[in-house]
Amino acid sequence: MAIPFGNLGMRVVSALVLAPLAVLAIWAGSLWFLAIMLAACVVLAREWAEMSAPRNAAPVFWAVALALIAVTAIAHTGAMSPALVTLVFAAAAAGLFAKRVGQEGLDAAYGVLYLGWPAILLIWLRDGQSGVGLSWTILVFVVAWSADVAAFVVGSVLKGPKLWPRYSPNKTWSGFIGGLVAGALAGGVIAWSIPLDVPHPAWGFLLGLAAALATMAGDLWESAIKRRFGVKDAGGLIPGHGGLLDRVDGLMFAAVVLAAARLLFILMDATA
């Protein structure tokens, strides 16, 4: 029941490199957060293009990257509705362009939606929520990271029945449950430690559980996507351990769920 320390070591190294950059950008917000989001969009667009159109990745990369840059920049101005509308049209434009250059248009269009939606919502959470934006963004990252690490460690130690062997043969039910527990605990700790503008800090446990479940779902969804494209990893950004998408797949889904929760609390306050 030993933990595969080689794999774990690569996770630790990648965290030591990427986490400080993310933490500094989250803390600073505004242009700093925009900068790291734009950089991430470019890297993710490259990985998506190389997965979905390996024989002619360059034009798909430019189509997806420009679409993501546009919607992210619009979201930064605070114009969230225009950003979401632009996302839909940008996805359609990327799909049509990819089809004209002989690639699968639906793959390019889906890539824009898949990657762009969480980017818009992360910017809305960080810079669009005066006073608590930093707290909610911290919640997203801490819960997603906690759930991901706990799922890996618990699954490696306890093993047991596979969660979804068809698409992700290494993931187990024990790791899944461990990730949920860790995410819920992380959400509770965050809610009791920093202001989230929720009715009671105990909500943190429920928010953490929901975000951890989304993190697990995002990880499984990316595994299914990679299986469809016939690749083991989304990219080679982290030597021997995959690409950026392999590290943020669960976080993207967690961002969507917690943004929806934040919006629900806003609507509840408005009608109270």
PDB file of N, CA, C and O in Angstrom, residues 227-260:
ATOM      1  N   ARG A 227      -9.053  10.224 -23.816  1.00  0.00           N
ATOM      2  CA  ARG A 227      -9.294   8.909 -24.414  1.00  0.00           C
ATOM      3  C   ARG A 227      -9.890   9.068 -25.812  1.00  0.00           C
ATOM      4  O   ARG A 227      -9.536   8.324 -26.734  1.00  0.00           O
ATOM      5  N   ARG A 228     -10.785  10.044 -25.980  1.00  0.00           N
ATOM      6  CA  ARG A 228     -11.380  10.278 -27.305  1.00  0.00           C
ATOM      7  C   ARG A 228     -10.320  10.683 -28.322  1.00  0.00           C
ATOM      8  O   ARG A 228     -10.351  10.239 -29.476  1.00  0.00           O
ATOM      9  N   PHE A 229      -9.364  11.518 -27.897  1.00  0.00           N
ATOM     10  CA  PHE A 229      -8.330  11.975 -28.813  1.00  0.00           C
ATOM     11  C   PHE A 229      -7.147  11.006 -28.892  1.00  0.00           C
ATOM     12  O   PHE A 229      -6.219  11.227 -29.673  1.00  0.00           O
ATOM     13  N   GLY A 230      -7.167   9.977 -28.061  1.00  0.00           N
ATOM     14  CA  GLY A 230      -6.108   8.983 -28.112  1.00  0.00           C
ATOM     15  C   GLY A 230      -4.770   9.450 -27.565  1.00  0.00           C
ATOM     16  O   GLY A 230      -3.712   9.060 -28.081  1.00  0.00           O
ATOM     17  N   VAL A 231      -4.793  10.276 -26.521  1.00  0.00           N
ATOM     18  CA  VAL A 231      -3.548  10.759 -25.923  1.00  0.00           C
ATOM     19  C   VAL A 231      -3.532  10.415 -24.437  1.00  0.00           C
ATOM     20  O   VAL A 231      -4.576  10.276 -23.800  1.00  0.00           O
ATOM     21  N   LYS A 232      -2.330  10.284 -23.888  1.00  0.00           N
ATOM     22  CA  LYS A 232      -2.185   9.975 -22.468  1.00  0.00           C
ATOM     23  C   LYS A 232      -2.222  11.235 -21.622  1.00  0.00           C
ATOM     24  O   LYS A 232      -2.805  11.269 -20.544  1.00  0.00           O
ATOM     25  N   ASP A 233      -1.564  12.292 -22.114  1.00  0.00           N
ATOM     26  CA  ASP A 233      -1.502  13.565 -21.403  1.00  0.00           C
ATOM     27  C   ASP A 233      -1.946  14.693 -22.330  1.00  0.00           C
ATOM     28  O   ASP A 233      -1.828  14.576 -23.556  1.00  0.00           O
ATOM     29  N   ALA A 234      -2.411  15.781 -21.717  1.00  0.00           N
ATOM     30  CA  ALA A 234      -2.855  16.917 -22.514  1.00  0.00           C
ATOM     31  C   ALA A 234      -1.685  17.676 -23.131  1.00  0.00           C
ATOM     32  O   ALA A 234      -1.856  18.392 -24.122  1.00  0.00           O
ATOM     33  N   GLY A 235      -0.504  17.542 -22.555  1.00  0.00           N
ATOM     34  CA  GLY A 235       0.659  18.260 -23.066  1.00  0.00           C
ATOM     35  C   GLY A 235       1.915  17.822 -22.342  1.00  0.00           C
ATOM     36  O   GLY A 235       1.902  16.853 -21.581  1.00  0.00           O
ATOM     37  N   GLY A 236       2.994  18.562 -22.552  1.00  0.00           N
ATOM     38  CA  GLY A 236       4.271  18.212 -21.942  1.00  0.00           C
ATOM     39  C   GLY A 236       4.866  19.336 -21.136  1.00  0.00           C
ATOM     40  O   GLY A 236       6.086  19.384 -20.960  1.00  0.00           O
ATOM     41  N   LEU A 237       4.032  20.242 -20.627  1.00  0.00           N
ATOM     42  CA  LEU A 237       4.534  21.383 -19.863  1.00  0.00           C
ATOM     43  C   LEU A 237       5.319  20.930 -18.641  1.00  0.00           C
ATOM     44  O   LEU A 237       6.358  21.497 -18.303  1.00  0.00           O
ATOM     45  N   ILE A 238       4.809  19.896 -17.968  1.00  0.00           N
ATOM     46  CA  ILE A 238       5.476  19.362 -16.786  1.00  0.00           C
ATOM     47  C   ILE A 238       6.121  18.045 -17.191  1.00  0.00           C
ATOM     48  O   ILE A 238       5.412  17.060 -17.412  1.00  0.00           O
ATOM     49  N   PRO A 239       7.441  17.995 -17.340  1.00  0.00           N
ATOM     50  CA  PRO A 239       8.112  16.797 -17.863  1.00  0.00           C
ATOM     51  C   PRO A 239       7.703  15.532 -17.110  1.00  0.00           C
ATOM     52  O   PRO A 239       7.791  15.470 -15.886  1.00  0.00           O
ATOM     53  N   GLY A 240       7.241  14.542 -17.879  1.00  0.00           N
ATOM     54  CA  GLY A 240       6.858  13.278 -17.290  1.00  0.00           C
ATOM     55  C   GLY A 240       5.537  13.299 -16.557  1.00  0.00           C
ATOM     56  O   GLY A 240       5.138  12.294 -15.960  1.00  0.00           O
ATOM     57  N   HIS A 241       4.843  14.436 -16.584  1.00  0.00           N
ATOM     58  CA  HIS A 241       3.610  14.504 -15.794  1.00  0.00           C
ATOM     59  C   HIS A 241       2.491  15.277 -16.472  1.00  0.00           C
ATOM     60  O   HIS A 241       1.531  15.691 -15.826  1.00  0.00           O
ATOM     61  N   GLY A 242       2.597  15.495 -17.776  1.00  0.00           N
ATOM     62  CA  GLY A 242       1.472  16.062 -18.500  1.00  0.00           C
ATOM     63  C   GLY A 242       1.513  17.563 -18.685  1.00  0.00           C
ATOM     64  O   GLY A 242       2.546  18.214 -18.498  1.00  0.00           O
ATOM     65  N   GLY A 243       0.361  18.097 -19.071  1.00  0.00           N
ATOM     66  CA  GLY A 243       0.261  19.509 -19.381  1.00  0.00           C
ATOM     67  C   GLY A 243      -0.505  20.299 -18.345  1.00  0.00           C
ATOM     68  O   GLY A 243      -0.931  19.771 -17.309  1.00  0.00           O
ATOM     69  N   LEU A 244      -0.720  21.574 -18.650  1.00  0.00           N
ATOM     70  CA  LEU A 244      -1.448  22.447 -17.735  1.00  0.00           C
ATOM     71  C   LEU A 244      -2.884  21.975 -17.559  1.00  0.00           C
ATOM     72  O   LEU A 244      -3.424  22.015 -16.446  1.00  0.00           O
ATOM     73  N   LEU A 245      -3.507  21.517 -18.636  1.00  0.00           N
ATOM     74  CA  LEU A 245      -4.885  21.052 -18.538  1.00  0.00           C
ATOM     75  C   LEU A 245      -5.003  19.875 -17.583  1.00  0.00           C
ATOM     76  O   LEU A 245      -6.015  19.739 -16.882  1.00  0.00           O
ATOM     77  N   ASP A 246      -3.977  19.030 -17.514  1.00  0.00           N
ATOM     78  CA  ASP A 246      -3.978  17.907 -16.580  1.00  0.00           C
ATOM     79  C   ASP A 246      -3.959  18.383 -15.129  1.00  0.00           C
ATOM     80  O   ASP A 246      -4.369  17.657 -14.229  1.00  0.00           O
ATOM     81  N   ARG A 247      -3.495  19.603 -14.898  1.00  0.00           N
ATOM     82  CA  ARG A 247      -3.410  20.132 -13.541  1.00  0.00           C
ATOM     83  C   ARG A 247      -4.619  20.994 -13.173  1.00  0.00           C
ATOM     84  O   ARG A 247      -4.891  21.194 -11.991  1.00  0.00           O
ATOM     85  N   VAL A 248      -5.319  21.553 -14.154  1.00  0.00           N
ATOM     86  CA  VAL A 248      -6.422  22.474 -13.833  1.00  0.00           C
ATOM     87  C   VAL A 248      -7.774  21.961 -14.288  1.00  0.00           C
ATOM     88  O   VAL A 248      -8.761  22.679 -14.193  1.00  0.00           O
ATOM     89  N   ASP A 249      -7.848  20.712 -14.776  1.00  0.00           N
ATOM     90  CA  ASP A 249      -9.118  20.192 -15.265  1.00  0.00           C
ATOM     91  C   ASP A 249     -10.196  20.207 -14.179  1.00  0.00           C
ATOM     92  O   ASP A 249     -11.331  20.637 -14.405  1.00  0.00           O
ATOM     93  N   GLY A 250      -9.834  19.748 -12.982  1.00  0.00           N
ATOM     94  CA  GLY A 250     -10.794  19.753 -11.891  1.00  0.00           C
ATOM     95  C   GLY A 250     -11.077  21.148 -11.374  1.00  0.00           C
ATOM     96  O   GLY A 250     -12.217  21.486 -11.025  1.00  0.00           O
ATOM     97  N   LEU A 251     -10.051  21.985 -11.334  1.00  0.00           N
ATOM     98  CA  LEU A 251     -10.223  23.358 -10.854  1.00  0.00           C
ATOM     99  C   LEU A 251     -11.207  24.130 -11.729  1.00  0.00           C
ATOM    100  O   LEU A 251     -11.988  24.946 -11.228  1.00  0.00           O
ATOM    101  N   MET A 252     -11.203  23.881 -13.030  1.00  0.00           N
ATOM    102  CA  MET A 252     -12.122  24.583 -13.928  1.00  0.00           C
ATOM    103  C   MET A 252     -13.568  24.261 -13.577  1.00  0.00           C
ATOM    104  O   MET A 252     -14.427  25.150 -13.545  1.00  0.00           O
ATOM    105  N   PHE A 253     -13.854  22.999 -13.303  1.00  0.00           N
ATOM    106  CA  PHE A 253     -15.217  22.611 -12.932  1.00  0.00           C
ATOM    107  C   PHE A 253     -15.579  23.170 -11.559  1.00  0.00           C
ATOM    108  O   PHE A 253     -16.718  23.593 -11.332  1.00  0.00           O
ATOM    109  N   ALA A 254     -14.615  23.184 -10.626  1.00  0.00           N
ATOM    110  CA  ALA A 254     -14.867  23.738  -9.300  1.00  0.00           C
ATOM    111  C   ALA A 254     -15.194  25.225  -9.391  1.00  0.00           C
ATOM    112  O   ALA A 254     -16.062  25.730  -8.666  1.00  0.00           O
ATOM    113  N   ALA A 255     -14.518  25.935 -10.288  1.00  0.00           N
ATOM    114  CA  ALA A 255     -14.784  27.362 -10.467  1.00  0.00           C
ATOM    115  C   ALA A 255     -16.215  27.606 -10.934  1.00  0.00           C
ATOM    116  O   ALA A 255     -16.887  28.534 -10.478  1.00  0.00           O
ATOM    117  N   VAL A 256     -16.694  26.768 -11.844  1.00  0.00           N
ATOM    118  CA  VAL A 256     -18.065  26.915 -12.347  1.00  0.00           C
ATOM    119  C   VAL A 256     -19.068  26.695 -11.221  1.00  0.00           C
ATOM    120  O   VAL A 256     -20.019  27.477 -11.053  1.00  0.00           O
ATOM    121  N   VAL A 257     -18.869  25.657 -10.421  1.00  0.00           N
ATOM    122  CA  VAL A 257     -19.809  25.340  -9.343  1.00  0.00           C
ATOM    123  C   VAL A 257     -19.812  26.432  -8.277  1.00  0.00           C
ATOM    124  O   VAL A 257     -20.882  26.864  -7.811  1.00  0.00           O
ATOM    125  N   LEU A 258     -18.644  26.909  -7.883  1.00  0.00           N
ATOM    126  CA  LEU A 258     -18.595  27.928  -6.836  1.00  0.00           C
ATOM    127  C   LEU A 258     -19.060  29.285  -7.348  1.00  0.00           C
ATOM    128  O   LEU A 258     -19.623  30.077  -6.584  1.00  0.00           O
ATOM    129  N   ALA A 259     -18.867  29.571  -8.618  1.00  0.00           N
ATOM    130  CA  ALA A 259     -19.424  30.807  -9.180  1.00  0.00           C
ATOM    131  C   ALA A 259     -20.949  30.749  -9.159  1.00  0.00           C
ATOM    132  O   ALA A 259     -21.617  31.742  -8.848  1.00  0.00           O
ATOM    133  N   ALA A 260     -21.505  29.581  -9.474  1.00  0.00           N
ATOM    134  CA  ALA A 260     -22.963  29.411  -9.415  1.00  0.00           C
ATOM    135  C   ALA A 260     -23.463  29.577  -7.981  1.00  0.00           C
ATOM    136  O   ALA A 260     -24.509  30.205  -7.739  1.00  0.00           O
TER     137      ALA A 260
END
